[in-house]
């Protein structure tokens, strides 16, 4: 149960009985009919009511854990401690595994000794272990020289041994093994020889060549980054990508504004447009202009130029006053946006597009609309979106009862989840690339990574309200309620299977937020035709994949609702691979599902609920 529910519980002065099943009629029923024997208290549902004497102690817990969470960037030390204790106990009780690990340690030590001997005899030796394909830390030629080749190989052997030590432990769940292995890898990466001045040959060569000037520049870079961080300024170079000036420049008007969002209508750029307008629902964890970056890679501009009337939700950046905004309010916001689009383009069904969490929100809303016989949707398109959270990828390492409870304490205290606290978790998932490679390049080598529009957007994150984020983590991640038909909207459950609108679903091969195999599960939940696209790239870069972007490829098929299920890896092996961007495929699909074309709609409707009130990109996008 969420902290919100606990603290909103009905207060009572009555002391609850220790064994409620022995109270009154329940006790009598248990004697009269064995079939009505009550459950033991350990198996009954958790009590929704908070005891009066718990208020002061809960306040103490809130205060202590909230301050601790700020220090740990929201990562629970309690859950991690219990995980490592669980690992240690199970490993201690597995002497066979211990023997195996000792054998592996001796074998790795022998491999390194042999390589060292060959190095001393011949002056060179083939490496006894190679880095993983994605590990670029030791690619430079300097790492192949003695003694640095032996140093990095010893590190990789140690890393490999710890992977073996934290995996395949009898009695541990796979998810717990992955979490322990992940933390062990983070600690090892901290001690990587590439991160030290004295063991990184590239840094040594640079320092020797420049007489230490690189270290001086690196210190200056570190001081500048620290000063920007504590003062709330964006990273260096982000000021060159301001919304409305450099990015988010597609012409349009704000035609509707509520407390939670602004609705942007983009100006038509063709003489005729498709009869059905497009409404885009971005994730509330990000600023909307990920889909309207620079003119050359703006998804919005591309759709408008292809003859579509496009509307975009721009979410408010919530603060402490929005702590009680929950999933119900965000679902209502989508409903309000649909109504506003209907005011501008009356009597036309809508092509709705959802991205990331916005796609999950849209799918939930579409399921509710289907349940309630609301036919405003023509099609539904989901970009990098999960509706089944059983296998949420690497994010599952941060999603547990202990972690969610810990976050709730922090959010309860401040009213929201801060952008820095979210960024820390995402950076840990790719610490080698996002933390340590930057540390080496900017602080040891003295360089500066060039800024570009996608990176500047990534630094312009938004907060998330306490209630909404708590409900989202518990209902979707922990309980996986949506995929099981147990998530309730308006007091009644909704089901993805009720959605009859045609679906266009895009996933990316390198997505660590919404793994494509998890996104693909939509085939198991939906009873409508699904056009599924798997494109190269990551969670963001794979979606921002404009025509002409070099190195892009994708696979696409349409699966009728009555077709037999094809497992994801089999689908990937069978679907033809195409070069280029998936955007033209989306436009082709939209045209195939369109009823025709007509004159572009007026900018704003005729009623007060959808009238122009300012130019795009609006005002909410500038909130920090």
Coordinates of C-alpha atoms in Angstrom, one line a residue:
X1 CA 0.0 0.0 0.0
X2 CA 1.3 3.4 -0.9
X3 CA 2.2 6.0 1.8
X4 CA -0.5 8.2 0.4
X5 CA -3.1 5.6 1.1
X6 CA -1.7 4.9 4.6
X7 CA -1.8 8.5 5.5
X8 CA -5.2 9.1 4.0
X9 CA -6.6 6.2 5.9
X10 CA -9.7 6.6 8.1
X11 CA -8.6 7.6 11.5
X12 CA -10.1 5.8 14.4
X13 CA -9.7 5.9 18.2
X14 CA -10.7 2.2 18.5
X15 CA -7.8 -0.1 19.2
X16 CA -7.7 -2.9 16.6
X17 CA -7.8 -6.4 18.0
X18 CA -4.6 -8.5 17.7
X19 CA -6.6 -11.3 16.1
X20 CA -9.6 -9.6 14.3
X21 CA -10.9 -13.0 13.1
X22 CA -11.8 -13.9 16.7
X23 CA -14.0 -10.9 17.1
X24 CA -17.7 -11.3 17.3
X25 CA -19.6 -12.9 14.4
X26 CA -16.5 -14.1 12.7
X27 CA -15.6 -16.2 15.7
X28 CA -19.1 -17.6 15.9
X29 CA -19.1 -18.4 12.2
X30 CA -15.8 -20.3 12.5
X31 CA -17.4 -22.6 15.1
X32 CA -20.6 -23.2 13.1
X33 CA -19.1 -23.9 9.7
X34 CA -15.6 -25.3 9.1
X35 CA -15.7 -24.0 5.5
X36 CA -15.8 -20.5 6.9
X37 CA -12.7 -20.9 9.1
X38 CA -11.0 -17.5 9.0
X39 CA -7.5 -17.0 7.6
X40 CA -4.6 -16.7 10.0
X41 CA -3.6 -13.1 10.5
X42 CA -0.4 -13.7 8.6
X43 CA -2.3 -14.6 5.5
X44 CA -5.0 -11.9 5.7
X45 CA -4.8 -8.6 3.8
X46 CA -2.8 -5.8 5.2
X47 CA -4.8 -3.4 7.4
X48 CA -5.7 -0.2 5.7
X49 CA -6.1 1.7 9.0
X50 CA -3.3 3.4 10.8
X51 CA -3.3 2.9 14.6
X52 CA -3.4 6.2 16.6
X53 CA -0.1 5.4 18.3
X54 CA 1.7 5.0 15.0
X55 CA 1.4 8.7 13.9
X56 CA 4.4 9.9 15.8
X57 CA 6.6 7.0 15.0
X58 CA 5.7 7.2 11.3
X59 CA 6.6 10.9 11.3
X60 CA 10.0 9.9 12.8
X61 CA 10.5 7.3 10.0
X62 CA 9.5 9.9 7.4
X63 CA 12.0 12.4 8.6
X64 CA 15.0 10.1 9.0
X65 CA 14.5 8.2 5.8
X66 CA 13.7 11.3 3.8
X67 CA 17.1 12.9 4.8
X68 CA 18.9 9.6 4.2
X69 CA 17.3 9.3 0.8
X70 CA 18.7 12.6 -0.2
X71 CA 22.2 11.5 0.7
X72 CA 21.9 8.2 -1.2
X73 CA 20.2 9.9 -4.2
X74 CA 17.1 7.8 -3.5
X75 CA 18.7 4.4 -3.6
X76 CA 17.7 2.4 -0.5
X77 CA 20.5 1.0 1.7
X78 CA 18.1 -1.2 3.5
X79 CA 17.1 -3.2 0.4
X80 CA 20.6 -3.4 -0.8
X81 CA 21.8 -4.7 2.6
X82 CA 19.1 -7.3 2.7
X83 CA 20.0 -8.4 -0.8
X84 CA 23.7 -8.8 0.0
X85 CA 22.9 -10.6 3.2
X86 CA 20.6 -12.9 1.2
X87 CA 23.4 -13.5 -1.3
X88 CA 26.0 -14.2 1.4
X89 CA 23.8 -16.6 3.4
X90 CA 22.9 -18.6 0.2
X91 CA 26.5 -18.7 -0.9
X92 CA 27.7 -19.7 2.6
X93 CA 25.2 -22.6 2.4
X94 CA 26.5 -23.8 -1.0
X95 CA 29.9 -25.4 -0.5
X96 CA 29.8 -26.7 -4.1
X97 CA 29.5 -23.2 -5.4
X98 CA 32.4 -22.1 -3.1
X99 CA 34.6 -24.8 -4.5
X100 CA 33.7 -23.8 -8.0
X101 CA 34.6 -20.2 -7.3
X102 CA 37.9 -21.2 -5.8
X103 CA 38.7 -23.2 -8.9
X104 CA 37.8 -20.3 -11.1
X105 CA 40.0 -18.0 -9.0
X106 CA 43.0 -20.3 -9.3
X107 CA 42.4 -20.8 -13.0
X108 CA 42.2 -17.1 -13.7
X109 CA 45.4 -16.5 -11.6
X110 CA 47.1 -19.2 -13.7
X111 CA 46.0 -17.6 -16.9
X112 CA 47.3 -14.2 -15.9
X113 CA 50.6 -15.8 -14.7
X114 CA 51.1 -17.5 -18.1
X115 CA 50.4 -14.3 -19.9
X116 CA 52.8 -12.5 -17.7
X117 CA 55.5 -15.1 -18.4
X118 CA 55.0 -14.9 -22.1
X119 CA 55.2 -11.1 -21.9
X120 CA 58.5 -11.3 -20.0
X121 CA 60.0 -13.9 -22.4
X122 CA 58.8 -12.5 -25.8
X123 CA 58.0 -8.9 -25.0
X124 CA 54.4 -9.4 -26.1
X125 CA 51.6 -11.9 -25.4
X126 CA 48.0 -12.4 -26.5
X127 CA 45.5 -11.2 -23.9
X128 CA 44.0 -13.9 -21.7
X129 CA 40.7 -12.1 -21.6
X130 CA 39.0 -9.5 -23.9
X131 CA 36.6 -6.8 -22.9
X132 CA 32.9 -7.2 -23.7
X133 CA 31.9 -5.7 -27.1
X134 CA 30.3 -2.6 -25.5
X135 CA 33.3 -2.0 -23.2
X136 CA 35.5 0.6 -24.9
X137 CA 37.6 1.6 -21.9
X138 CA 40.7 -0.4 -23.0
X139 CA 40.6 0.0 -26.8
X140 CA 43.4 2.5 -27.1
X141 CA 46.8 1.1 -28.3
X142 CA 48.5 2.3 -25.1
X143 CA 46.6 -0.3 -23.2
X144 CA 48.4 -3.1 -25.1
X145 CA 51.8 -2.1 -23.7
X146 CA 53.4 -3.5 -20.6
X147 CA 52.4 -3.2 -17.7
X148 CA 49.1 -1.7 -18.6
X149 CA 47.9 -4.8 -20.6
X150 CA 48.4 -6.9 -17.5
X151 CA 46.7 -4.4 -15.3
X152 CA 43.5 -4.2 -17.3
X153 CA 43.4 -8.0 -17.9
X154 CA 43.7 -8.5 -14.2
X155 CA 40.8 -6.1 -13.7
X156 CA 38.6 -7.9 -16.3
X157 CA 39.4 -11.3 -14.8
X158 CA 38.4 -10.0 -11.4
X159 CA 35.2 -8.5 -12.8
X160 CA 34.4 -11.8 -14.5
X161 CA 35.0 -13.7 -11.2
X162 CA 32.6 -11.5 -9.3
X163 CA 30.0 -12.0 -12.0
X164 CA 30.3 -15.7 -11.4
X165 CA 30.2 -15.2 -7.7
X166 CA 26.9 -13.2 -7.8
X167 CA 25.1 -15.3 -10.4
X168 CA 23.7 -18.9 -10.4
X169 CA 23.3 -19.0 -6.6
X170 CA 21.0 -21.8 -5.4
X171 CA 18.0 -20.4 -3.7
X172 CA 18.1 -16.9 -4.9
X173 CA 15.7 -15.4 -7.4
X174 CA 17.0 -14.3 -10.8
X175 CA 16.0 -10.7 -10.1
X176 CA 17.9 -10.6 -6.8
X177 CA 20.9 -12.1 -8.4
X178 CA 20.8 -9.4 -11.1
X179 CA 20.6 -6.7 -8.4
X180 CA 23.5 -8.0 -6.4
X181 CA 25.6 -8.5 -9.6
X182 CA 24.7 -4.9 -10.7
X183 CA 25.9 -3.4 -7.4
X184 CA 29.1 -5.4 -7.5
X185 CA 29.8 -4.2 -11.0
X186 CA 29.3 -0.6 -9.9
X187 CA 31.8 -1.0 -7.1
X188 CA 34.3 -2.6 -9.5
X189 CA 33.8 0.1 -12.1
X190 CA 34.7 2.6 -9.4
X191 CA 38.1 0.9 -9.1
X192 CA 38.7 0.4 -12.8
X193 CA 42.3 1.2 -13.8
X194 CA 40.9 3.5 -16.5
X195 CA 39.7 5.9 -13.8
X196 CA 43.1 6.5 -12.2
X197 CA 45.8 8.9 -13.3
X198 CA 48.5 6.4 -12.3
X199 CA 47.1 3.3 -14.1
X200 CA 45.6 4.9 -17.3
X201 CA 48.3 5.1 -20.0
X202 CA 46.2 7.5 -22.1
X203 CA 46.1 10.0 -19.2
X204 CA 49.8 9.5 -18.4
X205 CA 50.7 10.2 -22.0
X206 CA 48.5 13.2 -22.1
X207 CA 49.9 14.6 -18.9
X208 CA 53.5 14.0 -20.0
X209 CA 52.8 15.7 -23.3
X210 CA 51.2 18.7 -21.8
X211 CA 53.2 19.0 -18.7
X212 CA 50.1 18.6 -16.5
X213 CA 48.0 21.3 -18.2
X214 CA 45.3 18.7 -18.9
X215 CA 44.9 18.2 -15.2
X216 CA 44.6 21.9 -14.6
X217 CA 41.8 22.1 -17.2
X218 CA 40.2 19.1 -15.7
X219 CA 40.1 20.7 -12.3
X220 CA 38.6 23.8 -13.8
X221 CA 36.0 21.7 -15.6
X222 CA 35.1 20.0 -12.3
X223 CA 34.8 23.3 -10.4
X224 CA 32.6 24.7 -13.2
X225 CA 30.4 21.6 -13.2
X226 CA 30.1 21.7 -9.5
X227 CA 29.2 25.4 -9.4
X228 CA 26.5 24.9 -12.1
X229 CA 25.1 21.9 -10.3
X230 CA 24.7 23.6 -6.9
X231 CA 23.2 26.8 -8.5
X232 CA 20.7 24.8 -10.7
X233 CA 22.3 25.9 -14.0
X234 CA 22.2 23.5 -17.0
X235 CA 25.4 21.8 -18.2
X236 CA 28.0 23.7 -20.2
X237 CA 26.7 24.3 -23.7
X238 CA 23.0 23.6 -23.0
X239 CA 22.4 27.4 -23.3
X240 CA 22.9 27.0 -27.0
X241 CA 19.7 24.9 -27.3
X242 CA 16.9 27.0 -25.8
X243 CA 13.3 26.0 -26.5
X244 CA 11.6 28.5 -28.9
X245 CA 14.9 29.7 -30.2
X246 CA 17.1 26.7 -31.2
X247 CA 14.8 23.7 -30.4
X248 CA 11.0 23.4 -30.2
X249 CA 10.7 26.0 -33.1
X250 CA 7.9 24.4 -35.2
X251 CA 5.3 27.1 -35.5
X252 CA 2.1 26.7 -33.5
X253 CA -0.2 28.1 -30.9
X254 CA -1.2 27.1 -27.4
X255 CA -4.9 26.5 -27.7
X256 CA -5.7 25.1 -24.3
X257 CA -4.2 25.3 -20.8
X258 CA -5.0 23.5 -17.6
X259 CA -3.1 23.2 -14.3
X260 CA -1.3 20.1 -15.6
X261 CA -0.7 20.8 -19.3
X262 CA -0.7 23.1 -22.2
X263 CA -2.0 21.9 -25.6
X264 CA -0.1 23.0 -28.6
X265 CA -1.6 23.1 -32.1
X266 CA 0.9 23.2 -34.9
X267 CA 0.4 25.5 -37.8
X268 CA -0.3 23.6 -41.1
X269 CA 2.4 23.6 -43.8
X270 CA 0.4 22.0 -46.6
X271 CA -2.7 23.0 -48.5
X272 CA -4.6 20.0 -47.4
X273 CA -4.3 17.7 -44.3
X274 CA -5.4 14.3 -43.3
X275 CA -9.0 14.2 -42.0
X276 CA -7.9 12.7 -38.7
X277 CA -5.8 14.9 -36.4
X278 CA -2.8 13.6 -34.4
X279 CA -2.6 14.1 -30.6
X280 CA 0.8 13.3 -29.1
X281 CA 1.0 12.4 -25.4
X282 CA 4.7 12.6 -24.2
X283 CA 6.0 11.3 -20.9
X284 CA 5.6 13.6 -18.0
X285 CA 9.1 12.7 -16.9
X286 CA 10.5 14.7 -19.8
X287 CA 9.9 18.0 -21.7
X288 CA 7.8 17.4 -24.8
X289 CA 10.3 18.8 -27.3
X290 CA 12.2 15.5 -27.5
X291 CA 9.8 15.1 -30.4
X292 CA 10.4 18.7 -31.7
X293 CA 14.1 19.2 -31.4
X294 CA 16.1 21.0 -34.1
X295 CA 14.3 21.5 -37.4
X296 CA 16.2 18.7 -39.2
X297 CA 15.2 16.0 -36.6
X298 CA 11.8 17.2 -35.4
X299 CA 9.2 14.4 -35.5
X300 CA 6.5 17.1 -35.2
X301 CA 7.8 19.1 -38.1
X302 CA 8.0 16.0 -40.2
X303 CA 4.4 15.0 -39.6
X304 CA 3.2 18.5 -40.3
X305 CA 5.2 18.7 -43.5
X306 CA 3.6 15.4 -44.5
X307 CA 0.1 16.9 -44.3
X308 CA -1.1 16.2 -40.8
X309 CA -2.8 18.4 -38.2
X310 CA -0.7 17.8 -35.1
X311 CA -1.4 18.6 -31.4
X312 CA 1.1 18.1 -28.6
X313 CA 0.6 17.9 -24.8
X314 CA 3.2 20.0 -22.9
X315 CA 3.2 18.9 -19.3
X316 CA 3.6 21.2 -16.4
X317 CA 6.7 20.8 -14.3
X318 CA 5.1 20.1 -10.9
X319 CA 6.3 21.4 -7.6
X320 CA 5.5 20.7 -3.9
X321 CA 2.0 22.2 -4.3
X322 CA 1.2 19.4 -6.8
X323 CA 2.0 16.6 -4.4
X324 CA -1.6 15.2 -4.5
X325 CA -1.8 15.1 -8.3
X326 CA -2.3 11.4 -9.0
X327 CA -2.8 9.1 -12.0
X328 CA -6.5 10.0 -12.1
X329 CA -5.6 13.6 -12.7
X330 CA -3.2 12.7 -15.5
X331 CA -5.8 10.4 -17.1
X332 CA -8.3 13.3 -16.9
X333 CA -5.7 15.5 -18.6
X334 CA -5.6 13.2 -21.6
X335 CA -9.4 13.3 -21.7
X336 CA -9.3 17.1 -21.6
X337 CA -6.8 17.2 -24.5
X338 CA -9.0 14.9 -26.6
X339 CA -11.9 17.2 -25.9
X340 CA -9.9 20.2 -26.9
X341 CA -8.7 18.6 -30.1
X342 CA -12.3 17.7 -30.8
X343 CA -13.2 21.4 -30.5
X344 CA -10.7 22.4 -33.1
X345 CA -11.4 19.4 -35.5
X346 CA -15.0 18.4 -34.8
X347 CA -16.6 15.2 -35.9
X348 CA -13.2 13.5 -36.6
X349 CA -11.7 10.6 -34.7
X350 CA -8.2 11.1 -33.4
X351 CA -4.9 9.4 -34.1
X352 CA -3.3 9.3 -30.6
X353 CA 0.4 8.8 -30.2
X354 CA 2.0 8.1 -26.8
X355 CA 5.8 8.1 -26.0
X356 CA 7.4 6.2 -23.1
X357 CA 5.3 6.8 -19.9
X358 CA 2.9 8.9 -22.0
X359 CA 2.3 5.7 -24.1
X360 CA 1.4 3.8 -20.9
X361 CA -0.9 6.6 -19.9
X362 CA -2.5 6.6 -23.4
X363 CA -3.0 2.9 -23.4
X364 CA -4.6 3.0 -20.0
X365 CA -6.9 5.8 -21.2
X366 CA -7.7 3.9 -24.5
X367 CA -8.6 0.8 -22.4
X368 CA -11.0 3.0 -20.3
X369 CA -12.5 4.5 -23.4
X370 CA -13.0 1.1 -25.0
X371 CA -14.7 -0.1 -21.8
X372 CA -17.0 2.9 -21.7
X373 CA -17.8 2.8 -25.5
X374 CA -16.0 6.1 -26.2
X375 CA -15.1 6.1 -29.9
X376 CA -13.0 9.2 -30.1
X377 CA -9.8 7.3 -31.1
X378 CA -9.2 6.3 -34.7
X379 CA -5.8 4.7 -34.1
X380 CA -3.3 4.3 -31.2
X381 CA 0.5 4.5 -31.7
X382 CA 2.9 3.6 -28.9
X383 CA 6.6 4.7 -29.0
X384 CA 9.0 2.9 -26.7
X385 CA 6.1 2.0 -24.4
X386 CA 5.4 -0.9 -22.0
X387 CA 2.0 -2.1 -20.9
X388 CA 3.4 -5.2 -19.3
X389 CA 5.9 -4.6 -16.6
X390 CA 6.9 -8.1 -15.6
X391 CA 10.2 -7.7 -17.3
X392 CA 11.0 -4.0 -17.2
X393 CA 14.7 -4.4 -18.1
X394 CA 17.5 -2.8 -16.1
X395 CA 15.1 -0.5 -14.3
X396 CA 13.9 -3.5 -12.3
X397 CA 17.1 -3.2 -10.3
X398 CA 15.7 -0.1 -8.8
X399 CA 12.1 -1.2 -8.4
X400 CA 11.3 -3.2 -5.3
X401 CA 9.1 -2.8 -2.3
X402 CA 12.0 -1.5 -0.3
X403 CA 13.1 0.9 -3.0
X404 CA 9.6 2.3 -3.6
X405 CA 8.9 2.7 0.1
X406 CA 12.2 4.5 0.5
X407 CA 11.4 6.8 -2.5
X408 CA 8.0 7.5 -1.0
X409 CA 9.6 8.8 2.2
X410 CA 11.7 11.2 0.2
X411 CA 8.8 12.3 -2.0
X412 CA 6.5 12.7 1.0
X413 CA 8.9 15.1 2.6
X414 CA 9.5 17.3 -0.5
X415 CA 6.2 16.6 -2.4
X416 CA 7.9 15.3 -5.6
X417 CA 10.7 13.3 -7.1
X418 CA 13.4 15.7 -8.1
X419 CA 15.1 15.6 -11.5
X420 CA 18.6 14.9 -10.0
X421 CA 17.2 12.0 -8.1
X422 CA 15.8 10.4 -11.2
X423 CA 18.9 11.2 -13.3
X424 CA 21.1 9.3 -10.8
X425 CA 19.4 6.0 -11.3
X426 CA 19.5 6.3 -15.1
X427 CA 23.2 7.2 -15.0
X428 CA 24.0 4.2 -12.9
X429 CA 22.4 1.9 -15.5
X430 CA 25.1 3.2 -18.0
X431 CA 27.7 4.3 -15.5
X432 CA 30.7 3.3 -17.7
X433 CA 29.4 5.6 -20.5
X434 CA 27.6 8.3 -18.6
X435 CA 29.7 8.7 -15.5
X436 CA 33.2 7.2 -15.8
X437 CA 34.0 7.9 -19.4
X438 CA 33.0 11.6 -18.8
X439 CA 35.1 11.7 -15.7
X440 CA 38.2 10.5 -17.6
X441 CA 37.6 12.7 -20.7
X442 CA 36.7 15.9 -18.9
X443 CA 38.5 15.7 -15.6
X444 CA 41.6 13.7 -16.3
X445 CA 42.2 14.4 -20.0
X446 CA 40.9 18.0 -19.7
X447 CA 38.6 17.9 -22.6
X448 CA 34.9 18.9 -23.0
X449 CA 32.3 16.8 -24.5
X450 CA 30.4 18.7 -27.3
X451 CA 26.8 19.6 -26.6
X452 CA 24.0 18.7 -29.0
X453 CA 20.3 19.1 -29.0
X454 CA 19.4 15.7 -27.6
X455 CA 21.9 16.0 -24.8
X456 CA 20.7 19.5 -23.9
X457 CA 17.1 18.2 -23.8
X458 CA 18.1 15.3 -21.6
X459 CA 19.4 17.8 -19.0
X460 CA 16.1 19.7 -19.1
X461 CA 14.1 17.1 -17.0
X462 CA 10.9 17.5 -15.0
X463 CA 9.8 16.6 -11.5
X464 CA 7.1 14.1 -10.7
X465 CA 4.4 14.5 -8.1
X466 CA 4.5 12.4 -5.0
X467 CA 1.1 10.8 -5.3
X468 CA 1.3 10.1 -9.1
X469 CA 4.8 8.6 -9.0
X470 CA 3.9 6.4 -6.0
X471 CA 0.8 5.1 -7.6
X472 CA 2.6 4.6 -10.9
X473 CA 5.5 2.6 -9.4
X474 CA 3.2 0.4 -7.3
X475 CA 0.3 -0.2 -9.7
X476 CA 2.4 -0.7 -12.9
X477 CA 5.8 -1.8 -11.8
X478 CA 5.3 -3.7 -8.6
X479 CA 1.7 -5.1 -9.2
X480 CA 1.8 -5.1 -13.0
X481 CA -1.9 -4.4 -12.7
X482 CA -2.6 -3.0 -16.2
X483 CA -1.5 -6.2 -18.1
X484 CA -3.6 -8.3 -15.7
X485 CA -6.8 -6.3 -16.1
X486 CA -6.6 -5.2 -12.5
X487 CA -5.9 -1.5 -12.9
X488 CA -8.9 0.5 -12.0
X489 CA -10.0 3.8 -13.6
X490 CA -13.1 5.4 -12.2
X491 CA -13.6 2.6 -9.7
X492 CA -13.7 -0.2 -12.4
X493 CA -10.9 -2.2 -14.0
X494 CA -9.7 -1.7 -17.5
X495 CA -8.2 -4.2 -19.9
X496 CA -5.9 -3.7 -22.9
X497 CA -7.8 -6.5 -24.7
X498 CA -10.8 -4.1 -25.0
X499 CA -9.0 -1.7 -27.3
X500 CA -10.1 -2.2 -30.9
X501 CA -8.3 0.8 -32.5
X502 CA -5.5 -0.2 -34.8
X503 CA -2.1 -0.1 -33.2
X504 CA 1.3 1.1 -34.5
X505 CA 4.0 0.1 -32.0
X506 CA 7.7 1.1 -32.1
X507 CA 10.5 -0.3 -30.0
X508 CA 14.3 0.1 -30.2
X509 CA 17.0 -2.5 -30.0
X510 CA 19.1 -0.7 -27.4
X511 CA 16.4 0.4 -25.1
X512 CA 17.3 -0.2 -21.4
X513 CA 14.2 1.6 -20.1
X514 CA 11.6 -0.3 -22.1
X515 CA 13.3 -3.4 -23.6
X516 CA 11.9 -4.3 -26.9
X517 CA 11.0 -7.9 -25.8
X518 CA 8.9 -6.4 -23.1
X519 CA 7.2 -3.9 -25.5
X520 CA 6.5 -6.8 -27.8
X521 CA 4.3 -8.4 -25.2
X522 CA 1.5 -6.1 -26.5
X523 CA 0.9 -8.9 -29.0
X524 CA -0.2 -11.1 -26.1
X525 CA -2.5 -8.5 -24.6
X526 CA -4.2 -6.9 -27.6
X527 CA -7.1 -8.1 -29.7
X528 CA -6.5 -5.8 -32.6
X529 CA -4.1 -5.6 -35.6
X530 CA -0.6 -4.5 -34.5
X531 CA 2.0 -3.0 -36.8
X532 CA 5.2 -3.6 -34.9
X533 CA 8.5 -1.8 -35.7
X534 CA 11.9 -2.6 -34.2
X535 CA 14.4 0.1 -35.0
X536 CA 18.1 0.5 -34.2
X537 CA 19.1 3.0 -31.4
X538 CA 18.3 3.6 -27.8
X539 CA 15.2 4.7 -25.9
X540 CA 15.5 8.3 -27.2
X541 CA 17.9 8.1 -30.2
X542 CA 15.9 5.3 -31.8
X543 CA 12.7 7.3 -31.8
X544 CA 14.4 10.5 -32.9
X545 CA 15.5 8.8 -36.2
X546 CA 14.8 11.3 -39.0
X547 CA 15.1 10.3 -42.7
X548 CA 18.7 10.6 -43.7
X549 CA 20.1 9.7 -40.3
X550 CA 23.1 7.5 -41.1
X551 CA 23.4 4.0 -39.8
X552 CA 19.7 3.5 -39.0
X553 CA 17.7 0.4 -39.8
X554 CA 14.4 -1.2 -38.8
X555 CA 12.2 -4.2 -39.1
X556 CA 8.4 -4.0 -39.6
X557 CA 5.5 -6.4 -39.9
X558 CA 1.7 -6.2 -39.3
X559 CA 0.1 -9.0 -37.3
X560 CA -3.7 -9.5 -37.6
X561 CA -5.5 -9.9 -34.4
X562 CA -6.5 -13.5 -35.3
X563 CA -2.9 -14.5 -36.2
X564 CA -1.0 -17.0 -34.0
X565 CA 1.6 -15.6 -31.6
X566 CA 5.2 -15.5 -32.7
X567 CA 7.8 -15.3 -30.0
X568 CA 10.0 -12.1 -30.1
X569 CA 13.3 -13.7 -31.1
X570 CA 11.5 -15.7 -33.8
X571 CA 9.8 -12.5 -35.1
X572 CA 13.2 -10.8 -35.2
X573 CA 14.7 -13.6 -37.2
X574 CA 11.9 -13.6 -39.7
X575 CA 11.1 -9.9 -40.2
X576 CA 13.1 -8.4 -43.1
X577 CA 15.7 -5.7 -42.2
X578 CA 15.4 -2.4 -43.9
X579 CA 17.8 0.6 -44.0
X580 CA 16.8 4.0 -43.0
X581 CA 14.2 5.7 -40.8
X582 CA 10.9 4.3 -39.6
X583 CA 9.2 7.7 -39.9
X584 CA 8.1 7.3 -43.5
X585 CA 6.6 3.9 -42.6
X586 CA 4.5 5.6 -39.9
X587 CA 3.2 8.2 -42.4
X588 CA 2.3 5.5 -44.8
X589 CA 0.4 3.6 -42.1
X590 CA -1.5 6.7 -41.1
X591 CA -2.5 7.4 -44.7
X592 CA -3.7 3.8 -45.0
X593 CA -6.0 4.3 -42.0
X594 CA -7.2 7.8 -43.1
X595 CA -10.6 8.6 -44.5
X596 CA -9.2 11.2 -46.8
X597 CA -7.9 14.8 -46.8
X598 CA -9.4 18.3 -46.4
X599 CA -8.7 21.9 -45.6
X600 CA -6.5 22.5 -42.6
X601 CA -8.4 23.4 -39.4
X602 CA -8.4 26.9 -37.9
X603 CA -5.8 27.6 -35.2
X604 CA -8.0 27.0 -32.2
X605 CA -11.7 26.2 -31.9
X606 CA -14.7 28.4 -31.8
X607 CA -15.4 27.9 -28.1
X608 CA -13.5 29.2 -25.1
X609 CA -12.0 25.9 -24.2
X610 CA -9.7 25.8 -27.3
X611 CA -8.7 29.2 -28.4
X612 CA -5.2 30.6 -29.2
X613 CA -3.6 32.0 -26.1
X614 CA 0.1 32.3 -27.1
X615 CA 2.7 31.0 -29.5
X616 CA 4.4 27.6 -29.2
X617 CA 6.3 26.4 -27.3
X618 CA 4.1 27.9 -24.6
X619 CA 5.0 28.6 -21.0
X620 CA 5.2 25.3 -19.2
X621 CA 8.2 24.2 -21.2
X622 CA 10.3 26.9 -19.5
X623 CA 9.4 25.8 -15.9
X624 CA 12.4 24.6 -14.0

